[in-house]
Tab-separated table of N, CA and C in Angstrom:
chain	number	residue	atom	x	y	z
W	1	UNK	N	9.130	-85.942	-32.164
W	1	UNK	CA	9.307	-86.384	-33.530
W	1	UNK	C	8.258	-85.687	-34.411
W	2	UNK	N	8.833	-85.389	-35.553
W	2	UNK	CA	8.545	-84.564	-36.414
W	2	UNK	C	7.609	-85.253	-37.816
W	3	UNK	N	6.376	-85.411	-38.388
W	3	UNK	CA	6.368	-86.016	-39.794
W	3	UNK	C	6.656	-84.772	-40.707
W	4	UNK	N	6.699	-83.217	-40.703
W	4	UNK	CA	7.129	-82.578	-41.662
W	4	UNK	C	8.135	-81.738	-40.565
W	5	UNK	N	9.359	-81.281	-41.818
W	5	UNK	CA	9.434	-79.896	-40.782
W	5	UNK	C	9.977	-78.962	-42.043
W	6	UNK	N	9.223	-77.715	-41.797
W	6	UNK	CA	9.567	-76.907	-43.277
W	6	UNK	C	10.877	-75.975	-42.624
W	7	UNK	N	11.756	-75.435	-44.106
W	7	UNK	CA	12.223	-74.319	-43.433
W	7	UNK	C	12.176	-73.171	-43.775
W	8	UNK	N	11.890	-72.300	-43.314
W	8	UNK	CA	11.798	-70.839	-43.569
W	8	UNK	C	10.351	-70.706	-42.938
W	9	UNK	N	10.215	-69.244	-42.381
W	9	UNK	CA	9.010	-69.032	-42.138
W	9	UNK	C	8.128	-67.304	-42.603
W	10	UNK	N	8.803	-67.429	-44.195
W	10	UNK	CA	8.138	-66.880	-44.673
W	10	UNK	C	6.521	-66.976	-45.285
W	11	UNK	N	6.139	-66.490	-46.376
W	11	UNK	CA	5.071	-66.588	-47.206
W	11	UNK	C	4.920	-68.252	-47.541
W	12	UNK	N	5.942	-68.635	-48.350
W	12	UNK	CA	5.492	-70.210	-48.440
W	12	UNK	C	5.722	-71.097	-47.406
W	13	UNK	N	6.683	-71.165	-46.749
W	13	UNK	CA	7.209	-72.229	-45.513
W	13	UNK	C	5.384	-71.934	-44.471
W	14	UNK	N	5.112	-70.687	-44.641
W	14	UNK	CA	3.773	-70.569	-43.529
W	14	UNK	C	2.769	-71.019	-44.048
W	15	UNK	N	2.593	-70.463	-45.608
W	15	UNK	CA	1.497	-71.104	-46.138
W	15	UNK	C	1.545	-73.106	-45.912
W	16	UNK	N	2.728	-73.410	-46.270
W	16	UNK	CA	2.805	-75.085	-46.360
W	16	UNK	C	1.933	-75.410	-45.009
W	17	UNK	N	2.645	-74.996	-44.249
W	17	UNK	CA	2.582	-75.265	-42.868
W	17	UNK	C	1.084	-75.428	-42.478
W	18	UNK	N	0.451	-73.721	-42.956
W	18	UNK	CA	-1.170	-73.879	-42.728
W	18	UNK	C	-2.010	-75.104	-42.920
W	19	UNK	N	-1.185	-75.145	-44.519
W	19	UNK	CA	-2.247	-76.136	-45.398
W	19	UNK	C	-2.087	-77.590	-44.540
W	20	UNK	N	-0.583	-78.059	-44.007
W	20	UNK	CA	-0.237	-79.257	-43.437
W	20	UNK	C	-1.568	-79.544	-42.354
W	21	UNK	N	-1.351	-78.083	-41.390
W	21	UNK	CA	-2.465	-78.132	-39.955
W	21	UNK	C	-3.697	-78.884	-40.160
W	22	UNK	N	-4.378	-78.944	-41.734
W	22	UNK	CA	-5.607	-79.753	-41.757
W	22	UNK	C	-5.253	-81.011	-41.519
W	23	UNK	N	-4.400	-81.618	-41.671
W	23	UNK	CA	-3.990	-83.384	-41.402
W	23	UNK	C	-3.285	-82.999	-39.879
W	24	UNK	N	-3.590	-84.800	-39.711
W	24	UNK	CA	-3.198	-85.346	-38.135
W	24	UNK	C	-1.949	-85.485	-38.571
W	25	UNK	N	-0.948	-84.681	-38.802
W	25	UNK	CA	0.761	-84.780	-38.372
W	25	UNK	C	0.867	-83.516	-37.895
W	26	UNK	N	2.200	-83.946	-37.234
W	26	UNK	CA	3.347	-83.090	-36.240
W	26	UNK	C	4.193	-82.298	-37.536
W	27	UNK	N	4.095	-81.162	-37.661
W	27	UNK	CA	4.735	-80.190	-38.006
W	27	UNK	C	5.092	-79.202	-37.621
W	28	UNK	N	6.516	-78.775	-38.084
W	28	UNK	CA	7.482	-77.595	-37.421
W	28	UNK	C	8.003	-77.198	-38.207
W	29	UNK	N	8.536	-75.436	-37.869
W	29	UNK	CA	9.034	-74.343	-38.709
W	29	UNK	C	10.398	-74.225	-38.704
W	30	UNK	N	11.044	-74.247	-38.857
W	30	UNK	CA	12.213	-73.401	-38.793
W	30	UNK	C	12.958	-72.514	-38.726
W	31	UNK	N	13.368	-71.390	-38.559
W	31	UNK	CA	13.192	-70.215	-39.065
W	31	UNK	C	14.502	-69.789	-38.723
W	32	UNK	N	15.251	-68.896	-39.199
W	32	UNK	CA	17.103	-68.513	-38.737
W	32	UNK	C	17.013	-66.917	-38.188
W	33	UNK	N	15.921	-66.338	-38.712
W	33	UNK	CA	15.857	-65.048	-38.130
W	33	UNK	C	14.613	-64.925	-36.625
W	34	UNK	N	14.857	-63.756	-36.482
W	34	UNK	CA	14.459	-63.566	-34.541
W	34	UNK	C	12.934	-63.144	-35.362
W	35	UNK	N	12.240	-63.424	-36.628
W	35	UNK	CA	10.500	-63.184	-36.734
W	35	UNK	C	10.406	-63.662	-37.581
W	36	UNK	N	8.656	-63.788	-38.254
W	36	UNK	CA	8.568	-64.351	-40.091
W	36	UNK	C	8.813	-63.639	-40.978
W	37	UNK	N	8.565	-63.684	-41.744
W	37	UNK	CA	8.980	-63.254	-42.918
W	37	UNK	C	9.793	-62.162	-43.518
W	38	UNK	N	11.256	-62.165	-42.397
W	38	UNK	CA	12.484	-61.567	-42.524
W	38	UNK	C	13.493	-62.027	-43.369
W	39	UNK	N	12.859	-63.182	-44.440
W	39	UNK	CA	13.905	-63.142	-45.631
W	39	UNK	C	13.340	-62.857	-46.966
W	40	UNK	N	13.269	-64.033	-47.960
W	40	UNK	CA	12.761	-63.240	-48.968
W	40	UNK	C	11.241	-62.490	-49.205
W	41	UNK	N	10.807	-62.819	-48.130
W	41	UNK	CA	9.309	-62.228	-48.348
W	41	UNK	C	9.144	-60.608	-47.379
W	42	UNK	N	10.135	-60.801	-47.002
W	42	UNK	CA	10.127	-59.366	-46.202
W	42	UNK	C	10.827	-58.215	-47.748
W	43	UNK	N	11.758	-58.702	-48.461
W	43	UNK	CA	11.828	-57.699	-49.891
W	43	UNK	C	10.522	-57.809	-50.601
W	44	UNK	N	9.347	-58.746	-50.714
W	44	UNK	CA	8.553	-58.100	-51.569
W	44	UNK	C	7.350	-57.147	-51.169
W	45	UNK	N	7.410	-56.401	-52.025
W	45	UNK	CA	6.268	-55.477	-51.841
W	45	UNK	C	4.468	-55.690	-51.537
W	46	UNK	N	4.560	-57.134	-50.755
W	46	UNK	CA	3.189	-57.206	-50.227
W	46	UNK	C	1.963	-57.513	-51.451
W	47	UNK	N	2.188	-57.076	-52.673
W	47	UNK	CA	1.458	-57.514	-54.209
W	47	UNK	C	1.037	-58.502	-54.167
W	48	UNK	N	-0.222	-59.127	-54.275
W	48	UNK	CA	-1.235	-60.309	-54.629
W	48	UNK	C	-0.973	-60.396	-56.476
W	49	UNK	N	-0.611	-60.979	-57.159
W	49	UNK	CA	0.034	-60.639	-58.467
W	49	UNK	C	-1.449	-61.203	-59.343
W	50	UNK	N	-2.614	-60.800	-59.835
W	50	UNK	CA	-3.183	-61.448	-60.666
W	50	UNK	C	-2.630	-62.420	-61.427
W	51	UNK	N	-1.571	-62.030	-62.287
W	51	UNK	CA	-1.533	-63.062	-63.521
W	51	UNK	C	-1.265	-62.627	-64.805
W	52	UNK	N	-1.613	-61.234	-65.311
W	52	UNK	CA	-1.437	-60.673	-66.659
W	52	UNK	C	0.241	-60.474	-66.811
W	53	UNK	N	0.850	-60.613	-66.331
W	53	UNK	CA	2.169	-60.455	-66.687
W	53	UNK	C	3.329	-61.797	-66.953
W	54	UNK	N	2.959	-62.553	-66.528
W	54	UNK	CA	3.662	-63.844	-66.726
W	54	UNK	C	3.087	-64.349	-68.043
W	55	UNK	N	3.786	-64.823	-68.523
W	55	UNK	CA	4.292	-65.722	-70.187
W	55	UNK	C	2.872	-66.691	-70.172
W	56	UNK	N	1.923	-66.696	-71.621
W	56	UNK	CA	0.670	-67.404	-71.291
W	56	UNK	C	1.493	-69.272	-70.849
W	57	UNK	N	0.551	-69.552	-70.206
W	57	UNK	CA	0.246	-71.315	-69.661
W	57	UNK	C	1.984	-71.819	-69.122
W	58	UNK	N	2.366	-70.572	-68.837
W	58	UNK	CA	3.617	-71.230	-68.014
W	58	UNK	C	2.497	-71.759	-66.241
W	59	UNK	N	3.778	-71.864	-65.582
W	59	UNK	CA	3.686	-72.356	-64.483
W	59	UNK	C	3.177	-70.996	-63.539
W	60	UNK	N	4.037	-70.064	-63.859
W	60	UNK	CA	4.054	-68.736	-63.097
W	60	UNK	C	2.557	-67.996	-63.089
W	61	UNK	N	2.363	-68.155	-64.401
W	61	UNK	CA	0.732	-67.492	-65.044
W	61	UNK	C	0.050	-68.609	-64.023
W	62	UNK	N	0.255	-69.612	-63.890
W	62	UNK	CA	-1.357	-70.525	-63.352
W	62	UNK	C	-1.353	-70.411	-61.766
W	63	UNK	N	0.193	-69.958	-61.117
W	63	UNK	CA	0.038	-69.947	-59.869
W	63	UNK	C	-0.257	-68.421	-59.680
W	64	UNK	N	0.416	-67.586	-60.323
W	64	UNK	CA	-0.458	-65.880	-60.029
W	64	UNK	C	-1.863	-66.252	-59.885
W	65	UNK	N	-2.495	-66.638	-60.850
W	65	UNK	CA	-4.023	-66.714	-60.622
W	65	UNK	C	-4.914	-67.552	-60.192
W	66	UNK	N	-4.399	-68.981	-59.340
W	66	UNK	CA	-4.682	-69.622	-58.720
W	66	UNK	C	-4.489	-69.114	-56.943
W	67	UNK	N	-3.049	-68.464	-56.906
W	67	UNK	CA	-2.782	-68.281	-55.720
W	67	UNK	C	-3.330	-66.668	-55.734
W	68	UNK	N	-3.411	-65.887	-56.193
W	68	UNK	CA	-4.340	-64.730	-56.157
W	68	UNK	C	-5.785	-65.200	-54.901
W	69	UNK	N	-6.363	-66.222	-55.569
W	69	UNK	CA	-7.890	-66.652	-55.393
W	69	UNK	C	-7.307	-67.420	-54.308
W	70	UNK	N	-6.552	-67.757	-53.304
W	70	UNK	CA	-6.169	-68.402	-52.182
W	70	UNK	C	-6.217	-67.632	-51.243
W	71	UNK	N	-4.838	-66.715	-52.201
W	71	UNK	CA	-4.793	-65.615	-50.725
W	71	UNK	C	-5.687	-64.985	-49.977
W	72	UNK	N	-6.821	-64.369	-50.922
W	72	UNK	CA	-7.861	-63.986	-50.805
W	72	UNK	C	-8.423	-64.177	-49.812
W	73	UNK	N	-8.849	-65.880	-49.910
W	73	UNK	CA	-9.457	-66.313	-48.929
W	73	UNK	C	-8.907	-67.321	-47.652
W	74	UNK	N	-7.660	-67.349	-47.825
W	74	UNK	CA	-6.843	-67.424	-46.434
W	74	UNK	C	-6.853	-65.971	-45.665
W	75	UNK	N	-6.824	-64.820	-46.304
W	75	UNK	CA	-7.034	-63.948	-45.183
W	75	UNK	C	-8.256	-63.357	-44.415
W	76	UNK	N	-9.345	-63.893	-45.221
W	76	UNK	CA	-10.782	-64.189	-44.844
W	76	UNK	C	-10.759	-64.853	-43.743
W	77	UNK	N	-10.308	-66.101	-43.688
W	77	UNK	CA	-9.942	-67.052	-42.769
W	77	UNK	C	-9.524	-66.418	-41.796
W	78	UNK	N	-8.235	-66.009	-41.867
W	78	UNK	CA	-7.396	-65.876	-40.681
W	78	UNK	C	-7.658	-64.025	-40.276
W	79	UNK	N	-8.316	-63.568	-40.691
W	79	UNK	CA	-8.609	-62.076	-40.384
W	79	UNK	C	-7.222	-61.547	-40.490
W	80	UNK	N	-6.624	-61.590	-41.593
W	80	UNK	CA	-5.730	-60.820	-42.279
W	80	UNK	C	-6.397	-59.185	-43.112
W	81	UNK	N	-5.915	-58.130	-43.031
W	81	UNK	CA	-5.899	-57.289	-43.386
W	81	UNK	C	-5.952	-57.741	-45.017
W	82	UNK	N	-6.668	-57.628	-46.026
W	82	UNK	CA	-6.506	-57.708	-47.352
W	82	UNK	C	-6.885	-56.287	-48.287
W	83	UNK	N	-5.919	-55.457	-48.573
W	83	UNK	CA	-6.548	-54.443	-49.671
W	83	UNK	C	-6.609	-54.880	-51.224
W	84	UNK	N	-7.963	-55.161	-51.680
W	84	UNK	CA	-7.977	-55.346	-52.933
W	84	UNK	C	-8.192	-54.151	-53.632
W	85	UNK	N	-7.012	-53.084	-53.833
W	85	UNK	CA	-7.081	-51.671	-54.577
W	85	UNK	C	-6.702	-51.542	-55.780
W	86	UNK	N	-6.689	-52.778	-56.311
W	86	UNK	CA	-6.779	-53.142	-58.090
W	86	UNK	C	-4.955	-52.584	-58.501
W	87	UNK	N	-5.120	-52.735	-59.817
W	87	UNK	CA	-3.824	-51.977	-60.198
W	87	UNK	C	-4.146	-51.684	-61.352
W	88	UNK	N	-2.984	-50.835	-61.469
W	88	UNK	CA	-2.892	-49.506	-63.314
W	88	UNK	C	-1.286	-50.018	-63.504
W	89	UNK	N	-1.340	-50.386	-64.647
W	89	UNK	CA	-0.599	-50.500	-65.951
W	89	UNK	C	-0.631	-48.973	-66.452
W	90	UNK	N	0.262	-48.011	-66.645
W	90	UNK	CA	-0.661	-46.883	-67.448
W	90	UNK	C	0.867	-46.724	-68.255
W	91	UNK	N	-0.011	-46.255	-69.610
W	91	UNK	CA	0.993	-46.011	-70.701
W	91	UNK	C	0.256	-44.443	-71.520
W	92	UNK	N	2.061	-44.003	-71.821
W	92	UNK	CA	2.381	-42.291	-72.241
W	92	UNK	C	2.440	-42.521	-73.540
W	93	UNK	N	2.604	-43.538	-74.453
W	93	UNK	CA	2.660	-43.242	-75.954
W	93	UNK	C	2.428	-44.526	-76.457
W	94	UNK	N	2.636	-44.850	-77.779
W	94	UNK	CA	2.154	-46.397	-78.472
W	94	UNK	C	3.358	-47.260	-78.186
W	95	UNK	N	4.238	-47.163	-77.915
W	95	UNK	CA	5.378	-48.141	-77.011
W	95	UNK	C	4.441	-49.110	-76.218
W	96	UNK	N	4.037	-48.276	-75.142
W	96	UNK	CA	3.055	-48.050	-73.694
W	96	UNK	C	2.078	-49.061	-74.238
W	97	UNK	N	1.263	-48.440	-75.178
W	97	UNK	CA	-0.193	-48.682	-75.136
W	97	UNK	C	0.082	-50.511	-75.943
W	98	UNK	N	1.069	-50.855	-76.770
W	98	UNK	CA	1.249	-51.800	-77.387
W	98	UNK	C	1.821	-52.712	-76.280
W	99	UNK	N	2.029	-52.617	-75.147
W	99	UNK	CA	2.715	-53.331	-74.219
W	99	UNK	C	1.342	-53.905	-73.359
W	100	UNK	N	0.753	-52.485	-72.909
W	100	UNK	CA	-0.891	-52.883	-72.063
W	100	UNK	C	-1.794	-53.851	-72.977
W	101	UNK	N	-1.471	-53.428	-74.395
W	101	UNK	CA	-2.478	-54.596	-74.833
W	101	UNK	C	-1.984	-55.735	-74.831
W	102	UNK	N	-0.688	-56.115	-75.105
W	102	UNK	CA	-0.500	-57.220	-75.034
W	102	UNK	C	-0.243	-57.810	-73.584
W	103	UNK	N	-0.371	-57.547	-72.716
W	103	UNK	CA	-0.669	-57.665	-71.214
W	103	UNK	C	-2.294	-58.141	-70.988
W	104	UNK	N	-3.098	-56.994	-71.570
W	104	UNK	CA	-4.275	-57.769	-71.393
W	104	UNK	C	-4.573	-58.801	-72.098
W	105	UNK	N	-4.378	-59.220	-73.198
W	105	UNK	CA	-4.489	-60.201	-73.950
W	105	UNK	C	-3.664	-61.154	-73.345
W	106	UNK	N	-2.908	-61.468	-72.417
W	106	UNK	CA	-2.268	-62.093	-71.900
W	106	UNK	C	-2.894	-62.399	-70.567
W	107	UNK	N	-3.406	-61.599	-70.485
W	107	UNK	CA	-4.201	-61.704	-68.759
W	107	UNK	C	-5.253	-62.281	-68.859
W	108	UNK	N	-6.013	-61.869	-69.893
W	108	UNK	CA	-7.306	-62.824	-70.589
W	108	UNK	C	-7.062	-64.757	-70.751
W	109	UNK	N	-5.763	-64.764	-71.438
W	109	UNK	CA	-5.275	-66.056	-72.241
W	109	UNK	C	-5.134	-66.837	-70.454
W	110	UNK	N	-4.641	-65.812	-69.598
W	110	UNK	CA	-3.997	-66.540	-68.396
W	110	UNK	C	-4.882	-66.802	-67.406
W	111	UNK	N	-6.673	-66.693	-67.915
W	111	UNK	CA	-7.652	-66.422	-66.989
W	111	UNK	C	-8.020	-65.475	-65.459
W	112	UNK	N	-7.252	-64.421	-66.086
W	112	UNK	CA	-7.481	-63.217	-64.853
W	112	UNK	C	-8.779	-62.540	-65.351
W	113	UNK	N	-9.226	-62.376	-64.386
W	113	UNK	CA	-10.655	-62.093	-64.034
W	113	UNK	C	-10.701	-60.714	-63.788
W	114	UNK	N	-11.295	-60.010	-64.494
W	114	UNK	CA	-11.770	-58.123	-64.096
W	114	UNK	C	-10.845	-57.383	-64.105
W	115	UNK	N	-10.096	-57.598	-65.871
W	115	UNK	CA	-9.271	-56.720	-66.158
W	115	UNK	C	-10.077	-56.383	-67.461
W	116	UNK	N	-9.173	-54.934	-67.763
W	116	UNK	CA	-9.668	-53.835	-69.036
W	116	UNK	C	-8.845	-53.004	-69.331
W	117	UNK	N	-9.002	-52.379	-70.328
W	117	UNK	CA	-8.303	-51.219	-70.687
W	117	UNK	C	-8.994	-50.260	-70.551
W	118	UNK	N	-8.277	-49.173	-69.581
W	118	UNK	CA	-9.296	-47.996	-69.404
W	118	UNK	C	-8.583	-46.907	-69.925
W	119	UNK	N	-9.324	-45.909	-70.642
W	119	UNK	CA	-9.170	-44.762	-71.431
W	119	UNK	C	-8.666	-43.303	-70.290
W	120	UNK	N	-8.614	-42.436	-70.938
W	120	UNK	CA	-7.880	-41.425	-70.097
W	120	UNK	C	-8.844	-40.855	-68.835
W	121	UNK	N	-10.275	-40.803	-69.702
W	121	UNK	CA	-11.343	-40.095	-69.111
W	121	UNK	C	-11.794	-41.201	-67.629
W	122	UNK	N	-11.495	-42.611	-67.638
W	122	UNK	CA	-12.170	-43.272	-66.700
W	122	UNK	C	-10.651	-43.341	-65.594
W	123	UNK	N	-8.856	-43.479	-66.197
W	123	UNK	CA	-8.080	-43.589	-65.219
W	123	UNK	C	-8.058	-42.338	-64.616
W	124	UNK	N	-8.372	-41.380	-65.061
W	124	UNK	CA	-8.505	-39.920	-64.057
W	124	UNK	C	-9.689	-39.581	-63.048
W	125	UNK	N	-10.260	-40.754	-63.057
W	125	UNK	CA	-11.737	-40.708	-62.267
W	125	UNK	C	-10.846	-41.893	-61.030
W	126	UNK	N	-10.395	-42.738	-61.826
W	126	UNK	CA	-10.003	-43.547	-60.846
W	126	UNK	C	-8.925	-42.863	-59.691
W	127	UNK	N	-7.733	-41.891	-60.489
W	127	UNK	CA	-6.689	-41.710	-60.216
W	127	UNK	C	-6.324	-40.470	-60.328
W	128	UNK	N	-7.028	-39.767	-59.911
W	128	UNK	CA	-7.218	-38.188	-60.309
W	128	UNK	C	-5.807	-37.166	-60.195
W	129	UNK	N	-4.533	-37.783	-59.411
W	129	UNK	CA	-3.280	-36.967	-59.358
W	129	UNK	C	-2.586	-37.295	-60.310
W	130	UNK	N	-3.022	-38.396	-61.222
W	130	UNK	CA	-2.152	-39.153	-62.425
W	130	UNK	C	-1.347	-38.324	-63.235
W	131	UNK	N	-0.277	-38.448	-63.890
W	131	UNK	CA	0.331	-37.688	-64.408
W	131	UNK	C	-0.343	-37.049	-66.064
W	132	UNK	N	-0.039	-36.001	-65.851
W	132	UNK	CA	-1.833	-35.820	-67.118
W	132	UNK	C	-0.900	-35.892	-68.603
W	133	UNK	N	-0.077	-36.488	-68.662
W	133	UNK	CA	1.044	-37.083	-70.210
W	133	UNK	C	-0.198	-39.008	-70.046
W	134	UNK	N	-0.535	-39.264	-69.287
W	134	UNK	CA	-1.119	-40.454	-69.552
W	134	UNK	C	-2.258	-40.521	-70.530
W	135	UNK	N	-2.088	-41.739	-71.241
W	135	UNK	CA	-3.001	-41.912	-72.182
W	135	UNK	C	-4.125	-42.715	-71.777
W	136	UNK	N	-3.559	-43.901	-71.249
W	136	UNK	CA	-4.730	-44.989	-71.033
W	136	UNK	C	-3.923	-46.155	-69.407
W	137	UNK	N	-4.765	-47.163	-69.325
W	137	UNK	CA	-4.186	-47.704	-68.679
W	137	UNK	C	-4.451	-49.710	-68.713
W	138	UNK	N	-4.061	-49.959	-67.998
W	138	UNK	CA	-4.607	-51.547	-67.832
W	138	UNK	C	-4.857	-51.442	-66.405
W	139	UNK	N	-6.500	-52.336	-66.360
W	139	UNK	CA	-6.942	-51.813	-65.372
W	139	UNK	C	-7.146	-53.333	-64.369
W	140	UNK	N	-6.490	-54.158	-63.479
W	140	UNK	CA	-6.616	-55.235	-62.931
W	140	UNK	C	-7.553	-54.444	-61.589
W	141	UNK	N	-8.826	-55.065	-61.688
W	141	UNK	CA	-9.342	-54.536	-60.494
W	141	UNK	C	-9.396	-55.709	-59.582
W	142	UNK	N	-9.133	-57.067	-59.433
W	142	UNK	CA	-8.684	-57.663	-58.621
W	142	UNK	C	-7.283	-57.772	-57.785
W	143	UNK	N	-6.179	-56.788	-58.852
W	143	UNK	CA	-4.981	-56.846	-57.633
W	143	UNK	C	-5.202	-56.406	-56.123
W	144	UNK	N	-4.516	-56.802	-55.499
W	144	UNK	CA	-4.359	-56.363	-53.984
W	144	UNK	C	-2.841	-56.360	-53.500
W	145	UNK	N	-3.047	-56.224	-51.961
W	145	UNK	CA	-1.844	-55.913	-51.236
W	145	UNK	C	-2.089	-56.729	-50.225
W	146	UNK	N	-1.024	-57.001	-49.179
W	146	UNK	CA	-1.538	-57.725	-47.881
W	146	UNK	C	0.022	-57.761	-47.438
W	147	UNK	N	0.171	-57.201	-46.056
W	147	UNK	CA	1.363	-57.567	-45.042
W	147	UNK	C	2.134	-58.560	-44.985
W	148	UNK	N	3.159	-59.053	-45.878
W	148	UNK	CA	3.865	-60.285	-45.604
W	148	UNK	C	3.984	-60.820	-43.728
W	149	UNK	N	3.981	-59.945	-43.036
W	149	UNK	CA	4.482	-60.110	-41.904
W	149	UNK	C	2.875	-60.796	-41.143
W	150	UNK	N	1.696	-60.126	-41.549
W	150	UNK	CA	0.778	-60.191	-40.850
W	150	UNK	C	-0.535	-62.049	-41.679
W	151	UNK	N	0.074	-61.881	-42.983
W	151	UNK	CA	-0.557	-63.009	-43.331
W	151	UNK	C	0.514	-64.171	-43.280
């Protein structure tokens, strides 16, 4: 007998699960495929999402940057592979550059932490094969990556 039983054993069904393991109940996975995270978390691209892109004080904005600062340190925990190799926003004309600002100003409003706008001279230091039509960029140096399969 069971007191939880999640289903799926992707990204969230595993995370639940983790978090359950601190309490004294019996919990179980479910899962329909032959490994984890062979459904929707096997399509995403592994992205730790800061936060600058979701709509200010929605729901989405507070869990990017709440669950950013989790993941982090669940893979601390569990000796998960974590690359925190930041990310570029980069924009070719004032379309571009009016979009990054309002991204950072959005990333700011949404409390993401160690973002900027970086100029041509600092994303070519960062990013030196960049396409040289770039003007500037938005610079999240807290994004990361991490293995759906392995965290």
């Amino acid at each position: 007998m069971y007191d939880v039983i999640i289903i799926g054993a992707g990204i969230i069904g595993s995370s639940v699960a983790y978090y359950l393991s601190q309490y004294d109940i019996k919990v179980a996975i479910l899962e329909a495929s032959n490994d984890v995270s062979n459904g929707t978390s096997k399509a995403n691209s592994g992205i730790i999402h800061a936060g600058y892109d979701p709509k200010e004080n929605s729901l989405m904005a507070k869990f990017n940057v709440e669950g950013a600062k989790i993941t982090k340190e669940i893979c601390r925990k569990l000796d998960v592979p974590y690359n925190q190799c930041g990310a570029l926003v980069v924009g070719y004309n004032d379309e571009d550059i009016n979009t990054i600002n309002t991204l950072y100003k959005r990333g700011l409003n949404n409390g993401v932490e160690n973002i900027e706008i970086i100029d041509r001279e600092k994303l070519i230091e960062l990013e030196p094969q960049i396409n040289p039509q770039a003007k500037c960029a938005l610079y999240c140096k807290d994004s990361a990556i991490v293995s759906p399969w392995e965290l």
